[in-house]
Tab-separated table of C-alpha atoms in Angstrom:
chain	number	residue	atom	x	y	z
A	1	MET	CA	27.336	145.542	86.261
A	2	ASN	CA	27.415	144.519	89.968
A	3	ARG	CA	24.382	143.773	92.059
A	4	ARG	CA	24.411	147.141	93.818
A	5	GLU	CA	24.281	148.889	90.433
A	6	ILE	CA	21.501	146.584	89.248
A	7	LEU	CA	19.381	147.391	92.234
A	8	ARG	CA	20.198	151.032	92.171
A	9	ARG	CA	18.935	151.268	88.567
A	10	SER	CA	15.990	149.045	89.383
A	11	ALA	CA	15.031	151.252	92.305
A	12	ALA	CA	15.204	154.259	90.091
A	13	ALA	CA	12.894	152.591	87.625
A	14	GLY	CA	10.294	151.888	90.327
A	15	LEU	CA	11.302	148.330	91.124
A	16	LEU	CA	11.380	148.979	94.838
A	17	ALA	CA	8.215	151.007	94.909
A	18	THR	CA	7.696	152.403	98.396
A	19	PRO	CA	4.655	151.299	100.404
A	20	ALA	CA	4.038	154.083	102.872
A	21	ALA	CA	1.861	151.625	104.702
A	22	GLY	CA	-0.363	148.633	103.967
A	23	LEU	CA	-3.958	148.025	104.763
A	24	LEU	CA	-3.226	145.551	107.462
A	25	ALA	CA	-5.885	146.400	110.018
A	26	GLY	CA	-7.173	144.235	112.738
A	27	CYS	CA	-4.481	144.035	115.361
A	28	ALA	CA	-5.676	145.535	118.613
A	29	THR	CA	-2.802	146.392	120.956
A	30	SER	CA	-2.532	147.845	124.383
A	31	GLY	CA	-1.389	151.081	122.844
A	32	GLY	CA	1.780	152.432	121.372
A	33	GLY	CA	5.059	152.885	123.128
A	34	ASP	CA	6.389	156.214	124.269
A	35	GLU	CA	9.273	157.139	121.969
A	36	GLY	CA	11.161	158.303	125.030
A	37	ASP	CA	10.889	154.884	126.602
A	38	LYS	CA	13.230	152.516	124.809
A	39	GLY	CA	12.311	149.440	126.742
A	40	ALA	CA	12.897	148.310	130.301
A	41	TYR	CA	16.577	147.427	129.734
A	42	LYS	CA	18.987	150.220	129.033
A	43	GLY	CA	22.724	150.342	128.899
A	44	THR	CA	25.224	153.178	128.533
A	45	LYS	CA	25.899	154.388	124.989
A	46	SER	CA	29.507	154.440	123.863
A	47	GLU	CA	31.589	154.128	120.744
A	48	GLN	CA	31.615	150.399	121.228
A	49	ASN	CA	27.943	150.286	122.234
A	50	PRO	CA	26.243	152.991	120.076
A	51	LEU	CA	22.702	151.707	120.720
A	52	GLY	CA	23.025	151.561	124.473
A	53	VAL	CA	22.513	147.777	124.895
A	54	ALA	CA	22.400	146.502	128.446
A	55	GLU	CA	25.014	143.735	128.303
A	56	ASP	CA	23.144	141.359	130.649
A	57	ALA	CA	19.629	142.038	129.259
A	58	PRO	CA	17.738	138.958	127.986
A	59	LEU	CA	16.697	138.978	124.312
A	60	GLU	CA	13.644	137.210	122.961
A	61	VAL	CA	13.534	136.428	119.219
A	62	VAL	CA	10.527	134.928	117.417
A	63	ILE	CA	11.072	133.673	113.847
A	64	PHE	CA	8.558	132.734	111.210
A	65	ASN	CA	9.123	129.069	110.510
A	66	GLY	CA	8.716	129.088	106.734
A	67	GLY	CA	10.901	128.645	103.692
A	68	PHE	CA	14.030	130.022	105.346
A	69	GLY	CA	13.704	127.842	108.467
A	70	GLU	CA	15.246	129.046	111.680
A	71	ASP	CA	18.917	127.980	111.585
A	72	TYR	CA	20.004	131.298	110.111
A	73	ALA	CA	18.411	133.101	113.060
A	74	LYS	CA	20.128	130.802	115.545
A	75	ALA	CA	23.428	131.747	113.896
A	76	HIS	CA	22.621	135.453	114.256
A	77	GLU	CA	21.754	134.894	117.879
A	78	ALA	CA	25.074	133.195	118.426
A	79	MET	CA	26.835	136.231	116.876
A	80	TYR	CA	24.942	138.465	119.230
A	81	LYS	CA	25.888	136.261	122.128
A	82	GLU	CA	29.580	136.582	121.248
A	83	ARG	CA	29.252	140.357	121.823
A	84	TYR	CA	26.979	140.055	124.830
A	85	PRO	CA	27.869	136.794	126.592
A	86	LYS	CA	25.858	137.683	129.700
A	87	ALA	CA	22.621	138.006	127.689
A	88	GLU	CA	20.200	135.113	127.860
A	89	ILE	CA	18.559	134.546	124.445
A	90	LYS	CA	15.150	132.971	124.131
A	91	HIS	CA	14.541	131.642	120.628
A	92	SER	CA	11.277	130.278	119.205
A	93	ALA	CA	9.820	129.712	115.761
A	94	THR	CA	6.215	129.438	114.588
A	95	ALA	CA	4.287	129.258	111.316
A	96	GLU	CA	1.447	131.245	112.964
A	97	ILE	CA	2.884	134.579	113.953
A	98	SER	CA	-0.436	136.375	114.512
A	99	LYS	CA	-2.093	133.571	116.459
A	100	THR	CA	1.023	133.179	118.593
A	101	LEU	CA	1.925	136.785	119.268
A	102	GLN	CA	-1.144	138.992	118.882
A	103	PRO	CA	-2.245	138.241	122.485
A	104	ARG	CA	1.161	139.404	123.709
A	105	PHE	CA	0.806	142.642	121.787
A	106	VAL	CA	-2.587	143.136	123.407
A	107	ASP	CA	-1.286	142.650	126.951
A	108	GLY	CA	1.859	144.726	126.310
A	109	SER	CA	4.415	141.902	126.574
A	110	PRO	CA	5.689	141.321	123.018
A	111	PRO	CA	9.040	139.776	122.216
A	112	ASP	CA	12.079	141.915	121.356
A	113	VAL	CA	12.405	140.770	117.764
A	114	VAL	CA	9.663	139.464	115.505
A	115	ASN	CA	9.974	138.049	112.012
A	116	ASN	CA	6.434	139.075	111.033
A	117	SER	CA	6.020	136.978	107.925
A	118	GLY	CA	3.825	134.308	106.333
A	119	ALA	CA	0.132	133.853	105.817
A	120	GLY	CA	-0.420	134.262	109.575
A	121	GLN	CA	1.360	137.649	109.674
A	122	ILE	CA	0.136	140.340	112.091
A	123	ASP	CA	-1.411	143.137	110.082
A	124	PHE	CA	1.075	145.985	109.772
A	125	ASN	CA	-1.553	148.758	109.393
A	126	GLY	CA	-2.894	148.015	112.836
A	127	LEU	CA	0.586	147.851	114.329
A	128	VAL	CA	1.670	151.125	112.686
A	129	SER	CA	-1.526	153.070	113.378
A	130	GLN	CA	-1.315	152.142	117.074
A	131	ASN	CA	2.362	153.030	117.371
A	132	ALA	CA	3.165	149.440	118.261
A	133	LEU	CA	6.504	149.358	116.409
A	134	ALA	CA	9.823	150.880	117.521
A	135	ASP	CA	11.416	153.435	115.197
A	136	LEU	CA	14.519	151.878	113.589
A	137	GLY	CA	16.059	155.246	112.634
A	138	GLU	CA	18.678	154.939	115.370
A	139	LEU	CA	19.798	151.647	113.874
A	140	LEU	CA	20.353	153.236	110.463
A	141	ALA	CA	22.613	155.910	112.003
A	142	ALA	CA	24.680	153.399	113.989
A	143	PRO	CA	28.089	152.324	112.597
A	144	SER	CA	28.208	149.030	110.748
A	145	LEU	CA	29.578	146.189	112.836
A	146	ASP	CA	32.210	145.132	110.279
A	147	THR	CA	32.318	147.695	107.473
A	148	PRO	CA	34.602	150.450	108.726
A	149	GLY	CA	33.622	154.011	108.021
A	150	LYS	CA	30.048	153.199	107.115
A	151	THR	CA	26.758	153.402	108.982
A	152	VAL	CA	24.275	150.594	108.766
A	153	LYS	CA	22.225	152.617	106.266
A	154	ASP	CA	25.287	152.994	104.054
A	155	THR	CA	25.550	149.214	103.692
A	156	LEU	CA	21.946	148.642	102.595
A	157	LEU	CA	20.876	148.119	99.052
A	158	PRO	CA	18.708	150.899	97.498
A	159	GLY	CA	15.063	150.751	98.313
A	160	THR	CA	15.465	148.844	101.605
A	161	VAL	CA	14.657	151.804	103.874
A	162	GLU	CA	11.841	153.077	101.659
A	163	VAL	CA	10.019	149.761	101.521
A	164	GLY	CA	10.014	149.545	105.357
A	165	SER	CA	9.043	153.168	106.004
A	166	TYR	CA	5.639	154.387	107.023
A	167	ASP	CA	4.875	158.125	106.881
A	168	GLY	CA	8.599	158.818	106.830
A	169	ARG	CA	9.559	156.525	109.794
A	170	PHE	CA	11.611	153.415	109.237
A	171	LEU	CA	9.686	150.779	111.160
A	172	VAL	CA	10.175	147.494	109.325
A	173	LEU	CA	13.412	145.845	108.228
A	174	ASN	CA	12.794	143.788	105.125
A	175	TYR	CA	15.806	141.541	105.147
A	176	THR	CA	15.755	139.672	101.828
A	177	TYR	CA	15.631	140.698	98.210
A	178	THR	CA	13.136	138.484	96.427
A	179	VAL	CA	12.832	137.790	92.705
A	180	TYR	CA	9.593	136.319	91.300
A	181	GLY	CA	9.524	134.276	88.103
A	182	ILE	CA	8.802	130.960	86.425
A	183	TRP	CA	11.019	128.107	87.518
A	184	HIS	CA	12.165	124.963	85.661
A	185	SER	CA	14.774	122.215	86.036
A	186	THR	CA	17.751	122.754	83.725
A	187	LYS	CA	18.541	119.071	84.024
A	188	LEU	CA	15.023	117.989	82.990
A	189	PHE	CA	15.058	120.343	80.002
A	190	ALA	CA	18.554	119.199	78.906
A	191	ASP	CA	17.606	115.518	79.249
A	192	ARG	CA	14.456	116.056	77.155
A	193	GLY	CA	15.975	118.397	74.617
A	194	TRP	CA	13.667	121.270	75.549
A	195	GLU	CA	14.572	124.947	75.499
A	196	ASP	CA	12.795	127.472	77.625
A	197	ALA	CA	10.594	129.826	75.615
A	198	LYS	CA	10.873	133.592	75.521
A	199	THR	CA	7.533	134.273	73.793
A	200	TRP	CA	4.040	133.188	74.827
A	201	ASP	CA	3.406	131.331	71.598
A	202	ASP	CA	6.637	129.414	71.988
A	203	HIS	CA	5.741	128.702	75.618
A	204	ILE	CA	2.422	127.173	74.621
A	205	ALA	CA	4.135	125.128	71.909
A	206	LEU	CA	6.619	123.876	74.504
A	207	CYS	CA	3.784	123.048	76.864
A	208	ARG	CA	2.280	120.814	74.123
A	209	ARG	CA	5.583	119.018	73.734
A	210	ILE	CA	5.904	118.550	77.498
A	211	LYS	CA	2.392	117.188	77.777
A	212	ALA	CA	2.984	114.804	74.883
A	213	ALA	CA	6.011	113.471	76.797
A	214	GLY	CA	3.696	112.480	79.671
A	215	ILE	CA	4.645	115.280	82.012
A	216	ALA	CA	2.331	118.079	83.178
A	217	PRO	CA	3.589	121.419	81.942
A	218	TRP	CA	2.416	123.293	85.050
A	219	THR	CA	1.552	122.932	88.701
A	220	TYR	CA	0.755	125.551	91.336
A	221	ALA	CA	-0.161	126.017	94.969
A	222	GLY	CA	-3.895	125.463	94.750
A	223	VAL	CA	-4.333	126.244	98.466
A	224	HIS	CA	-2.577	129.591	97.847
A	225	PRO	CA	-3.580	130.248	94.228
A	226	ARG	CA	-2.433	133.935	94.362
A	227	TYR	CA	1.004	132.503	93.399
A	228	MET	CA	-0.430	132.347	89.875
A	229	SER	CA	-1.499	135.985	89.960
A	230	TRP	CA	2.166	136.855	89.994
A	231	PRO	CA	3.049	135.710	86.451
A	232	LEU	CA	-0.337	136.897	85.120
A	233	ILE	CA	0.131	140.407	86.429
A	234	SER	CA	3.799	140.396	85.331
A	235	THR	CA	2.679	139.441	81.806
A	236	ALA	CA	0.278	142.414	81.802
A	237	ILE	CA	2.937	144.839	83.082
A	238	LYS	CA	5.394	143.744	80.462
A	239	LEU	CA	2.757	144.239	77.811
A	240	GLY	CA	1.298	147.550	78.986
A	241	GLY	CA	4.204	148.981	80.994
A	242	PRO	CA	4.566	149.937	84.700
A	243	SER	CA	1.406	152.059	84.555
A	244	VAL	CA	-0.554	148.833	84.720
A	245	ALA	CA	0.808	148.192	88.221
A	246	LEU	CA	0.439	151.815	89.204
A	247	ALA	CA	-3.302	151.767	88.409
A	248	ILE	CA	-3.806	148.574	90.392
A	249	ASP	CA	-1.862	149.927	93.398
A	250	ASN	CA	-3.845	153.188	93.364
A	251	LEU	CA	-7.218	151.430	93.172
A	252	GLU	CA	-8.081	153.215	89.930
A	253	PRO	CA	-11.497	152.373	88.437
A	254	ASN	CA	-11.296	149.318	86.179
A	255	ALA	CA	-7.561	148.958	86.695
A	256	TRP	CA	-7.979	145.157	86.734
A	257	LYS	CA	-9.918	145.361	83.463
A	258	SER	CA	-7.242	147.259	81.455
A	259	ASP	CA	-6.515	146.044	77.993
A	260	ALA	CA	-3.184	144.657	79.187
A	261	MET	CA	-4.844	142.703	82.021
A	262	LYS	CA	-7.490	141.316	79.622
A	263	THR	CA	-4.831	140.157	77.175
A	264	ALA	CA	-2.768	138.604	79.887
A	265	ALA	CA	-5.735	136.798	81.449
A	266	ASP	CA	-6.792	135.453	78.025
A	267	ALA	CA	-3.264	134.163	77.463
A	268	TRP	CA	-2.976	132.398	80.835
A	269	HIS	CA	-6.447	130.902	80.420
A	270	GLN	CA	-4.947	128.760	77.642
A	271	ILE	CA	-2.955	126.635	80.073
A	272	VAL	CA	-6.248	125.921	81.842
A	273	LYS	CA	-8.254	125.196	78.680
A	274	ASP	CA	-5.569	122.960	77.213
A	275	LYS	CA	-5.235	121.071	80.509
A	276	PHE	CA	-1.551	121.914	80.936
A	277	ILE	CA	-1.898	121.903	84.739
A	278	LEU	CA	-1.069	118.820	86.830
A	279	ASP	CA	-4.182	116.963	87.924
A	280	GLY	CA	-4.988	117.643	91.509
A	281	SER	CA	-3.055	120.907	91.731
A	282	PRO	CA	-6.056	122.893	93.102
A	283	GLY	CA	-5.843	120.736	96.232
A	284	LEU	CA	-2.083	121.106	96.805
A	285	ASP	CA	-0.451	123.564	99.178
A	286	HIS	CA	2.777	125.330	98.244
A	287	LYS	CA	5.081	122.625	99.583
A	288	GLN	CA	3.129	119.786	97.951
A	289	SER	CA	3.049	121.476	94.562
A	290	GLN	CA	6.705	122.374	94.792
A	291	THR	CA	7.576	118.804	95.737
A	292	ALA	CA	5.617	117.448	92.819
A	293	TRP	CA	7.618	119.773	90.630
A	294	CYS	CA	10.905	118.656	92.136
A	295	GLN	CA	9.832	115.063	91.448
A	296	GLY	CA	9.469	115.834	87.778
A	297	LYS	CA	5.706	115.568	87.690
A	298	ALA	CA	5.472	119.089	86.273
A	299	ALA	CA	7.874	121.280	84.300
A	300	PHE	CA	6.973	124.792	85.462
A	301	ILE	CA	6.001	126.473	88.729
A	302	SER	CA	5.541	130.103	89.811
A	303	CYS	CA	7.387	131.174	92.930
A	304	GLY	CA	9.727	133.637	94.574
A	305	SER	CA	13.442	133.092	95.057
A	306	TRP	CA	12.930	131.452	98.425
A	307	LEU	CA	12.055	128.303	96.490
A	308	GLU	CA	15.491	126.745	96.464
A	309	SER	CA	15.854	127.028	100.193
A	310	GLU	CA	12.265	125.818	100.894
A	311	GLN	CA	12.828	122.744	98.722
A	312	LYS	CA	16.396	121.890	99.625
A	313	ASP	CA	15.439	118.741	101.545
A	314	VAL	CA	13.621	117.136	98.614
A	315	THR	CA	15.416	118.527	95.592
A	316	PRO	CA	17.248	115.749	93.690
A	317	ALA	CA	20.973	116.161	93.128
A	318	GLY	CA	21.687	117.875	89.829
A	319	PHE	CA	18.135	119.241	89.506
A	320	ASN	CA	19.510	122.698	88.867
A	321	MET	CA	16.433	124.814	89.385
A	322	THR	CA	16.426	127.953	87.245
A	323	VAL	CA	14.319	131.116	87.376
A	324	ALA	CA	13.211	132.856	84.204
A	325	PRO	CA	11.059	135.875	83.425
A	326	THR	CA	7.483	135.517	82.167
A	327	PRO	CA	7.378	135.082	78.367
A	328	SER	CA	6.710	138.106	76.200
A	329	LEU	CA	3.278	138.260	74.603
A	330	GLY	CA	4.682	139.774	71.454
A	331	SER	CA	6.737	142.534	69.830
A	332	GLY	CA	4.269	145.141	71.213
A	333	ASP	CA	5.396	144.584	74.813
A	334	LYS	CA	6.577	147.766	76.491
A	335	LEU	CA	9.145	145.933	78.591
A	336	PRO	CA	11.651	143.391	77.190
A	337	TYR	CA	11.504	139.639	77.863
A	338	GLU	CA	14.342	140.015	80.385
A	339	ALA	CA	12.336	142.327	82.677
A	340	ILE	CA	11.625	140.577	85.949
A	341	ARG	CA	9.802	141.389	89.165
A	342	GLY	CA	11.716	141.866	92.401
A	343	THR	CA	11.351	143.619	95.769
A	344	ALA	CA	12.715	143.759	99.320
A	345	GLY	CA	10.757	141.468	101.639
A	346	GLU	CA	10.722	139.220	104.688
A	347	PRO	CA	9.825	141.740	107.333
A	348	PHE	CA	11.354	142.016	110.781
A	349	MET	CA	10.252	144.396	113.545
A	350	VAL	CA	11.025	145.480	117.110
A	351	PRO	CA	7.854	146.115	119.097
A	352	ALA	CA	7.685	149.483	120.827
A	353	LYS	CA	6.663	147.706	124.091
A	354	ALA	CA	9.548	145.204	123.935
A	355	ARG	CA	11.516	144.923	127.176
A	356	ASN	CA	14.818	145.124	125.274
A	357	VAL	CA	14.344	147.513	122.363
A	358	ALA	CA	18.068	148.405	122.227
A	359	GLY	CA	18.911	144.723	122.115
A	360	GLY	CA	16.442	144.304	119.261
A	361	LEU	CA	18.100	147.029	117.310
A	362	GLU	CA	21.556	145.537	118.021
A	363	TYR	CA	20.272	142.150	116.832
A	364	PHE	CA	19.333	143.863	113.534
A	365	ARG	CA	22.814	145.396	113.381
A	366	THR	CA	24.180	141.872	113.683
A	367	MET	CA	21.864	140.676	110.887
A	368	LEU	CA	23.006	143.539	108.710
A	369	SER	CA	26.747	143.001	109.299
A	370	ARG	CA	28.611	141.507	106.350
A	371	LYS	CA	29.311	138.430	108.412
A	372	GLY	CA	25.627	138.009	109.319
A	373	ALA	CA	24.424	138.612	105.768
A	374	GLN	CA	26.889	136.271	104.159
A	375	ASP	CA	26.054	133.525	106.674
A	376	PHE	CA	22.343	134.007	105.821
A	377	THR	CA	23.091	133.635	102.081
A	378	LYS	CA	25.096	130.415	102.669
A	379	LYS	CA	22.407	128.886	104.878
A	380	VAL	CA	19.223	129.735	102.946
A	381	ALA	CA	20.328	130.373	99.373
A	382	SER	CA	18.714	133.779	99.264
A	383	LEU	CA	19.832	137.385	98.706
A	384	PRO	CA	19.946	139.693	101.785
A	385	VAL	CA	19.650	143.473	101.450
A	386	VAL	CA	23.241	144.057	102.429
A	387	ALA	CA	25.508	145.284	99.642
A	388	GLY	CA	28.291	142.789	98.765
A	389	ALA	CA	26.795	139.950	100.784
A	390	THR	CA	27.273	137.471	97.923
A	391	GLU	CA	30.859	138.436	97.109
A	392	GLY	CA	33.271	135.586	97.432
A	393	ILE	CA	30.496	133.066	98.038
A	394	ASP	CA	30.002	130.001	95.909
A	395	LEU	CA	26.247	130.483	95.281
A	396	PRO	CA	23.892	127.492	94.913
A	397	TYR	CA	22.690	126.898	91.369
A	398	GLY	CA	19.220	128.409	91.730
A	399	LEU	CA	20.506	131.562	93.469
A	400	SER	CA	23.113	132.090	90.806
A	401	THR	CA	20.328	132.125	88.211
A	402	VAL	CA	18.480	134.749	90.270
A	403	VAL	CA	21.593	136.937	90.208
A	404	LYS	CA	21.891	136.431	86.476
A	405	ALA	CA	18.226	137.230	85.983
A	406	LEU	CA	18.660	140.511	87.897
A	407	ASP	CA	21.670	141.351	85.808
A	408	ALA	CA	19.767	140.782	82.588
A	409	SER	CA	16.753	142.719	83.839
A	410	GLY	CA	18.774	145.784	84.827
A	411	SER	CA	16.684	148.946	84.914
A	412	ASN	CA	13.671	147.191	83.431
A	413	GLY	CA	12.800	145.531	86.730
A	414	PHE	CA	9.309	146.130	88.091
A	415	ASN	CA	7.121	145.521	91.111
A	416	TRP	CA	3.691	146.277	92.573
A	417	VAL	CA	2.618	147.079	96.115
A	418	TYR	CA	-1.119	146.718	96.345
A	419	ASN	CA	-0.454	143.597	98.392
A	420	ASN	CA	1.384	145.777	100.936
A	421	TYR	CA	-1.173	148.560	100.876
A	422	TYR	CA	-4.190	146.341	101.044
A	423	ARG	CA	-3.257	142.884	102.242
A	424	LYS	CA	-6.845	141.671	102.146
A	425	LEU	CA	-7.126	142.387	98.438
A	426	GLU	CA	-4.362	139.905	97.535
A	427	ARG	CA	-4.597	137.378	100.332
A	428	ASN	CA	-8.411	137.044	100.290
A	429	LEU	CA	-10.080	138.548	97.238
A	430	VAL	CA	-7.535	138.032	94.384
A	431	ASP	CA	-6.559	134.697	95.963
A	432	ALA	CA	-10.171	133.461	95.780
A	433	ALA	CA	-10.506	134.685	92.133
A	434	CYS	CA	-7.278	132.882	91.194
A	435	GLY	CA	-8.604	129.709	92.743
A	436	GLU	CA	-11.688	129.834	90.620
A	437	PHE	CA	-9.848	130.864	87.433
A	438	PHE	CA	-6.971	128.375	87.427
A	439	SER	CA	-9.250	125.486	88.369
A	440	GLY	CA	-11.319	126.247	85.291
A	441	ARG	CA	-14.538	127.311	86.994
A	442	ILE	CA	-14.655	130.929	85.689
A	443	SER	CA	-13.691	132.696	82.488
A	444	PRO	CA	-10.971	135.397	82.084
A	445	ALA	CA	-13.632	138.108	82.110
A	446	GLU	CA	-15.229	136.713	85.245
A	447	PHE	CA	-11.768	136.484	86.881
A	448	LEU	CA	-10.950	140.122	86.213
A	449	ASP	CA	-14.481	141.178	87.289
A	450	GLN	CA	-13.982	139.428	90.648
A	451	CYS	CA	-10.592	141.068	91.116
A	452	GLN	CA	-12.058	144.497	90.212
A	453	LYS	CA	-14.990	144.080	92.586
A	454	GLY	CA	-12.522	143.230	95.330
A	455	ALA	CA	-10.497	146.386	94.603
A	456	ASP	CA	-13.674	148.485	94.405
A	457	SER	CA	-14.815	147.142	97.833
A	458	ILE	CA	-11.544	148.393	99.326
A	459	ALA	CA	-11.802	151.733	97.515
A	460	GLN	CA	-15.312	152.283	98.814
A	461	ASP	CA	-14.585	151.298	102.416
A	462	ASN	CA	-14.208	154.535	104.353
A	463	SER	CA	-12.611	152.743	107.273
A	464	VAL	CA	-9.644	151.803	105.108
A	465	LYS	CA	-6.874	154.359	104.735
A	466	LYS	CA	-5.922	154.753	101.051
A	467	TYR	CA	-2.460	155.223	99.665
A	468	LYS	CA	-1.200	156.644	96.366
A	469	ARG	CA	2.097	156.281	94.640
A	470	SER	CA	3.289	158.232	91.646
A	471	ALA	CA	6.006	155.906	90.297
């Protein structure tokens, strides 16, 4: 079964659940753009120039300087420059997108392309509600740059358009396909004679062996403790089924206190009680905890499939990082051990007030070409949302395990979207509860109570637009 089929089936099973919009309020702008005004620079549309790019129009691209770095974007810019040699391209990268760019949205002078990602992301709900984003529909209808006979939309993996659509308008291009799981070093496990566990009881037994060998079984990003909510919620979903995620996404009463969530929280509390977590982890950020893991100070870490790229400069040769699903709690689980979480992510947008909207769309067409997508995979060891982008490429070890995990998961893949609907709930409220829980300061019941109170506060806030999904 090829990757397209995997994702098609996963999408059908609700893996790529569609966030119509997220609660991402708080970005004041100077007002939305007129849909009839596609920026200050306009060229003549033709078969060779379907988006009407002005060949000498400058293009400004701002990239989030995170796990993927910025080299891949510079390569895409070079590809754009090949087609439009008269265009001057201004490139910059920042870890603080909102702090850097929100003033420019306010005064009506945003860049042409923005990789709106990271903890400092500009809230999408504010951008969408104020019509601050250009409609990308024209991009979808344009012919692919290097796949004859197909439009750009035809080349995208299932779910990509839905995840980036708000009230039926495609406004955000999520460029990567991310898998979330528990990571370990195949070399470390082989050297020590350990075998990764598929059940929770076996996982705890393995943690005891690892601790006895003088290595911490776990570490995590204590500065961003929500990373540990991912395996906990995944455990609950595999036990209780996708309805667990549906209830959380829809802000249903006591969704965080379901039997599945209680059982999962009790299970994960054991790694806290038994002191299986590396000392000092609560004070580590994501890079520090991941580096400690790469150094062999801990055996397991929770992360998305950007991990290999983010750690490439410090990962020892032969480390062979491997992703695995969360262990099954028992035979009563509604989803098999192989079921794993995945979704389209890493958002890009073209501001409606950009000077070169057509150029921004053309830049996206370059990113979504087979050449652009394959170059991205080679540079950052991550999966793009372009079908066939990994064909013929010698994948790095970690990414090859991601593809294998997706293959094994098949139609049992799952996801949740409350973090897209209500960003504050994950980034602030659940994050804080995870910090208290995994540092041992609160019980499982108190953890779930804090999460539920956070969800209730969103549900009761009349200023917050609510969203419902049915599958």
